Short mmCIF file of C-alpha atoms and ligand atoms in Angstrom, two decimals:
data_model
loop_
_atom_site.label_atom_id
_atom_site.label_comp_id
_atom_site.label_asym_id
_atom_site.label_seq_id
_atom_site.Cartn_x
_atom_site.Cartn_y
_atom_site.Cartn_z
CA UNK L 1 32.33 11.46 20.71
CA UNK L 2 28.14 11.49 21.32
CA UNK L 3 26.32 14.98 21.15
CA UNK L 4 22.97 16.01 22.39
CA UNK L 5 20.84 18.37 22.47
CA UNK L 6 18.73 19.05 25.64
CA UNK L 7 16.71 21.21 28.13
CA UNK L 8 17.42 21.44 31.67
CA UNK L 9 13.41 21.78 32.24
CA UNK L 10 10.51 21.23 29.39
CA UNK L 11 10.27 24.72 28.74
CA UNK L 12 13.78 26.28 28.94
CA UNK L 13 16.30 26.91 25.96
CA UNK L 14 18.05 24.07 24.19
CA UNK L 15 21.59 23.26 25.09
CA UNK L 16 24.22 21.31 23.31
CA UNK L 17 25.98 18.81 25.56
CA UNK L 18 28.47 15.80 25.12
CA UNK L 19 28.05 12.44 26.85
CA UNK L 20 30.35 10.37 28.99
CA UNK L 21 28.94 7.39 30.29
CA UNK L 22 25.49 8.62 31.97
CA UNK L 23 26.70 12.24 32.45
CA UNK L 24 26.47 15.14 30.20
CA UNK L 25 28.84 18.17 29.99
CA UNK L 26 27.65 21.40 28.22
CA UNK L 27 29.28 22.24 25.01
CA UNK L 28 29.97 26.07 24.67
CA UNK L 29 29.25 27.25 21.12
CA UNK L 30 28.04 24.79 18.54
CA UNK L 31 29.58 21.26 17.98
CA UNK L 32 29.04 22.06 14.09
CA UNK L 33 31.57 25.19 14.36
CA UNK L 34 34.08 26.11 17.39
CA UNK L 35 33.23 24.60 20.59
CA UNK L 36 34.41 24.04 24.05
CA UNK L 37 33.68 21.12 26.33
CA UNK L 38 32.70 21.79 30.06
CA UNK L 39 32.94 19.06 32.91
CA UNK L 40 30.38 16.48 32.47
CA UNK L 41 28.47 17.34 35.74
CA UNK L 42 24.84 16.73 34.84
CA UNK L 43 22.83 13.35 34.96
CA UNK L 44 21.56 12.06 31.49
CA UNK L 45 18.31 10.97 33.29
CA UNK L 46 17.90 14.48 34.91
CA UNK L 47 17.39 16.48 31.33
CA UNK L 48 15.04 16.73 28.57
CA UNK L 49 16.40 15.29 25.50
CA UNK L 50 15.31 16.76 22.38
CA UNK L 51 16.29 15.87 18.74
CA UNK L 52 19.98 16.13 18.51
CA UNK L 53 19.88 18.31 15.19
CA UNK L 54 17.53 20.93 13.74
CA UNK L 55 18.09 20.34 9.89
CA UNK L 56 17.61 23.03 7.26
CA UNK L 57 16.89 20.26 4.98
CA UNK L 58 15.97 16.42 5.28
CA UNK L 59 16.64 14.55 2.35
CA UNK L 60 15.01 10.95 2.40
CA UNK L 61 16.39 7.82 -0.07
CA UNK L 62 13.68 5.65 -1.10
CA UNK L 63 14.10 1.67 -1.88
CA UNK L 64 17.75 1.58 -0.94
CA UNK L 65 17.45 -1.76 0.63
CA UNK L 66 16.60 -4.45 -2.22
CA UNK L 67 14.63 -6.59 0.29
CA UNK L 68 12.45 -3.63 1.17
CA UNK L 69 11.70 -2.51 -2.53
CA UNK L 70 10.60 -6.16 -3.16
CA UNK L 71 8.03 -5.93 -0.29
CA UNK L 72 6.19 -3.22 -2.33
CA UNK L 73 6.81 -4.87 -5.65
CA UNK L 74 9.04 -2.13 -6.65
CA UNK L 75 12.66 -2.30 -8.45
CA UNK L 76 15.78 -1.01 -6.96
CA UNK L 77 16.30 2.31 -8.77
CA UNK L 78 19.32 2.97 -11.00
CA UNK L 79 20.45 6.11 -9.35
CA UNK L 80 19.19 7.14 -5.75
CA UNK L 81 15.63 7.93 -5.41
CA UNK L 82 15.55 11.44 -3.41
CA UNK L 83 12.81 12.86 -1.73
CA UNK L 84 12.42 15.79 0.91
CA UNK L 85 10.79 15.96 4.36
CA UNK L 86 10.46 19.28 5.82
CA UNK L 87 12.03 20.26 9.00
CA UNK L 88 8.69 20.77 10.69
CA UNK L 89 8.56 16.74 10.78
CA UNK L 90 11.44 16.78 13.15
CA UNK L 91 10.78 15.36 16.94
CA UNK L 92 13.03 14.23 19.68
CA UNK L 93 13.30 10.98 21.74
CA UNK L 94 10.28 10.38 23.62
CA UNK L 95 8.23 12.89 21.80
CA UNK L 96 5.05 11.58 20.42
CA UNK L 97 4.63 10.67 16.87
CA UNK L 98 0.72 11.93 15.72
CA UNK L 99 -1.39 9.88 13.31
CA UNK L 100 -2.96 12.43 10.81
CA UNK L 101 -6.57 12.01 10.01
CA UNK L 102 -5.87 12.12 6.38
CA UNK L 103 -4.19 8.54 6.53
CA UNK L 104 -5.49 5.27 7.67
CA UNK L 105 -1.82 3.51 7.14
CA UNK L 106 0.89 5.24 8.90
CA UNK L 107 4.02 3.03 8.96
CA UNK L 108 7.54 2.85 10.52
CA UNK L 109 10.63 2.89 8.51
CA UNK L 110 13.87 2.60 10.84
CA UNK L 111 16.82 4.36 9.17
CA UNK L 112 20.48 5.36 10.01
CA UNK L 113 20.53 9.12 9.36
CA UNK L 114 23.73 10.98 8.24
CA UNK L 115 24.29 14.46 9.99
CA UNK L 116 26.38 16.85 7.66
CA UNK L 117 29.11 18.76 9.39
CA UNK L 118 30.93 20.76 6.65
CA UNK L 119 29.19 22.55 3.70
CA UNK L 120 29.96 21.21 0.20
CA UNK L 121 28.74 20.68 -3.34
CA UNK L 122 30.48 18.10 -5.75
CA UNK L 123 31.77 16.26 -2.87
CA UNK L 124 33.71 13.07 -3.93
CA UNK L 125 33.17 9.81 -2.25
CA UNK L 126 36.63 9.84 -1.03
CA UNK L 127 35.94 13.20 0.46
CA UNK L 128 32.26 12.39 2.16
CA UNK L 129 33.79 11.27 5.37
CA UNK L 130 35.23 14.85 5.95
CA UNK L 131 31.85 16.32 5.17
CA UNK L 132 29.80 14.13 7.57
CA UNK L 133 29.77 15.31 11.39
CA UNK L 134 28.05 11.96 12.80
CA UNK L 135 25.23 9.62 12.67
CA UNK L 136 22.00 9.15 14.65
CA UNK L 137 18.78 6.96 14.28
CA UNK L 138 15.76 8.02 12.54
CA UNK L 139 12.44 6.94 11.97
CA UNK L 140 11.09 7.96 8.47
CA UNK L 141 7.25 7.79 9.33
CA UNK L 142 5.49 7.43 6.22
CA UNK L 143 1.48 7.47 5.29
CA UNK L 144 1.67 4.53 3.14
CA UNK L 145 -1.93 4.76 1.48
CA UNK L 146 -1.17 8.62 0.62
CA UNK L 147 2.06 7.56 -0.81
CA UNK L 148 0.69 5.08 -3.05
CA UNK L 149 -2.03 7.71 -4.42
CA UNK L 150 0.69 10.26 -5.06
CA UNK L 151 3.52 10.58 -7.82
CA UNK L 152 5.13 12.87 -5.23
CA UNK L 153 5.88 11.94 -1.74
CA UNK L 154 5.78 15.01 0.10
CA UNK L 155 2.29 14.75 1.62
CA UNK L 156 3.00 11.08 2.76
CA UNK L 157 6.35 11.81 4.33
CA UNK L 158 5.68 15.27 5.19
CA UNK L 159 3.30 15.60 8.10
CA UNK L 160 4.43 17.24 11.51
CA UNK L 161 6.40 14.66 13.78
CA UNK L 162 7.17 12.22 10.97
CA UNK L 163 10.88 12.36 11.53
CA UNK L 164 11.96 11.21 15.03
CA UNK L 165 15.55 11.80 15.36
CA UNK L 166 17.95 10.90 18.12
CA UNK L 167 18.65 10.23 21.08
CA UNK L 168 22.07 11.64 20.14
CA UNK L 169 24.67 12.04 17.31
CA UNK L 170 27.63 9.65 17.61
CA UNK L 171 30.65 11.04 15.61
CA UNK L 172 32.69 7.89 15.52
CA UNK L 173 30.37 5.38 13.97
CA UNK L 174 31.79 3.29 10.93
CA UNK L 175 28.74 3.34 8.49
CA UNK L 176 29.89 0.24 6.77
CA UNK L 177 27.82 -2.17 8.80
CA UNK L 178 25.95 -0.60 11.08
CA UNK L 179 22.89 -2.91 12.49
CA UNK L 180 19.33 -1.24 12.52
CA UNK L 181 16.44 -2.83 14.26
CA UNK L 182 12.96 -1.35 14.83
CA UNK L 183 10.69 -2.86 17.39
CA UNK L 184 6.99 -2.09 17.87
CA UNK L 185 5.68 -2.66 21.81
CA UNK L 186 8.62 -4.98 22.30
CA UNK L 187 7.85 -7.19 19.08
CA UNK L 188 10.71 -7.26 16.28
CA UNK L 189 9.72 -5.87 13.09
CA UNK L 190 12.95 -4.58 11.08
CA UNK L 191 16.30 -5.80 11.16
CA UNK L 192 19.06 -4.87 8.60
CA UNK L 193 22.51 -3.72 8.28
CA UNK L 194 23.95 -0.76 6.25
CA UNK L 195 26.15 -3.31 4.75
CA UNK L 196 23.13 -3.95 2.57
CA UNK L 197 22.61 -0.53 1.26
CA UNK L 198 22.13 -0.47 -2.46
CA UNK L 199 23.88 2.88 -2.40
CA UNK L 200 26.19 3.22 0.62
CA UNK L 201 26.66 6.18 2.75
CA UNK L 202 29.61 7.99 1.14
CA UNK L 203 28.03 7.42 -2.35
CA UNK L 204 24.65 9.15 -1.34
CA UNK L 205 26.55 12.12 0.13
CA UNK L 206 28.30 12.62 -3.17
CA UNK L 207 25.34 11.86 -5.16
CA UNK L 208 23.22 14.26 -3.18
CA UNK L 209 26.02 16.78 -3.37
CA UNK L 210 26.19 16.94 -7.08
CA UNK L 211 22.61 18.22 -7.06
CA UNK L 212 22.43 20.46 -4.16
CA UNK L 213 24.90 22.22 -1.62
CA UNK L 214 24.93 20.16 1.70
CA UNK L 215 25.12 22.45 4.73
CA UNK L 216 26.14 21.55 8.27
CA UNK L 217 23.02 20.29 10.23
CA UNK L 218 21.49 18.90 7.05
CA UNK L 219 20.38 15.08 7.38
CA UNK L 220 20.13 12.38 5.03
CA UNK L 221 18.05 9.50 5.83
CA UNK L 222 19.41 6.34 4.09
CA UNK L 223 16.59 4.13 3.49
CA UNK L 224 14.86 1.42 5.33
CA UNK L 225 15.36 -2.35 5.45
CA UNK L 226 12.51 -4.61 4.86
CA UNK L 227 9.64 -5.58 7.55
CA UNK L 228 7.82 -2.10 7.44
CA UNK L 229 4.45 -2.27 9.36
CA UNK L 230 1.58 -0.14 10.83
CA UNK L 231 1.97 2.29 13.73
CA UNK L 232 -1.28 2.39 15.84
CA UNK L 233 -2.73 4.67 18.56
CA UNK L 234 -0.81 3.71 21.71
CA UNK L 235 2.11 1.91 20.10
CA UNK L 236 5.61 2.38 21.35
CA UNK L 237 7.98 2.37 18.62
CA UNK L 238 11.85 1.83 18.95
CA UNK L 239 14.70 2.30 16.31
CA UNK L 240 18.10 0.94 17.57
CA UNK L 241 21.28 1.26 15.69
CA UNK L 242 24.49 -0.79 17.16
CA UNK L 243 27.04 1.76 18.08
CA UNK L 244 24.55 4.67 18.58
CA UNK L 245 21.71 3.81 20.79
CA UNK L 246 17.98 3.53 21.21
CA UNK L 247 15.45 6.18 19.90
CA UNK L 248 11.88 5.48 21.60
CA UNK L 249 8.64 7.44 20.60
CA UNK L 250 5.01 7.04 21.65
CA UNK L 251 2.12 7.01 18.85
CA UNK L 252 -0.96 8.88 19.14
CA UNK L 253 -3.82 10.35 16.86
CA UNK L 254 -3.44 14.02 15.95
CA UNK L 255 -6.15 16.02 17.84
CA UNK L 256 -8.00 18.33 15.18
CA UNK L 257 -8.39 21.89 16.28
CA UNK L 258 -12.35 22.61 16.29
ZN1 LIG C 1 12.49 5.76 4.16
#
């Protein structure tokens, strides 16, 4: 099943929905708890999609594709290399990524995002599928120059708008071999399959949950394939994941308040 969050009008309240073809039906309740599906009587084009989840925490995984680690002259870590992005980084499909004035090198990292469905600590690899609600496409936007300056990546990964998610959550995706591509202005920049993840999806859930309790709605960004590159004013960036869909965002310079 495909789950979306949307608004009927730009300023109206967010609603949960489910998708069939190009139609949306309302979900009463929450897909992360109890819910009831209503008839799919809205057109997908007639509503405003927003990020399909508002996570309590976003856990990123660094250097989880060997070819991406190599393009930065870095080794693949012995254990998953974790970092946080604050929930304030999240934007939805169609929303604008803002280039902050502090960085002159903002880059795209296309990634498969795991959405947690069931609370857990010390989740085993075998139990992991049961704790995963579904998957969506993500862009782990990164201020590369600031990342290279800092030991901790909070600043480089944490600017507002640096975590586009969407367009919806797919609850049936097989994460073993999902193709991820990223294109900027129609030009292919990144391509990789989750089959090449150093630490695959279920191992990541098990490892992270050995440190912190994973809660429903939490998001794990599983790492990016090689080919990361710059995002510039006016760009249109697309993350496509086979079996999910395409997340599209525009890029603009951030306006600094007077
Ligand atoms: Zn990343």
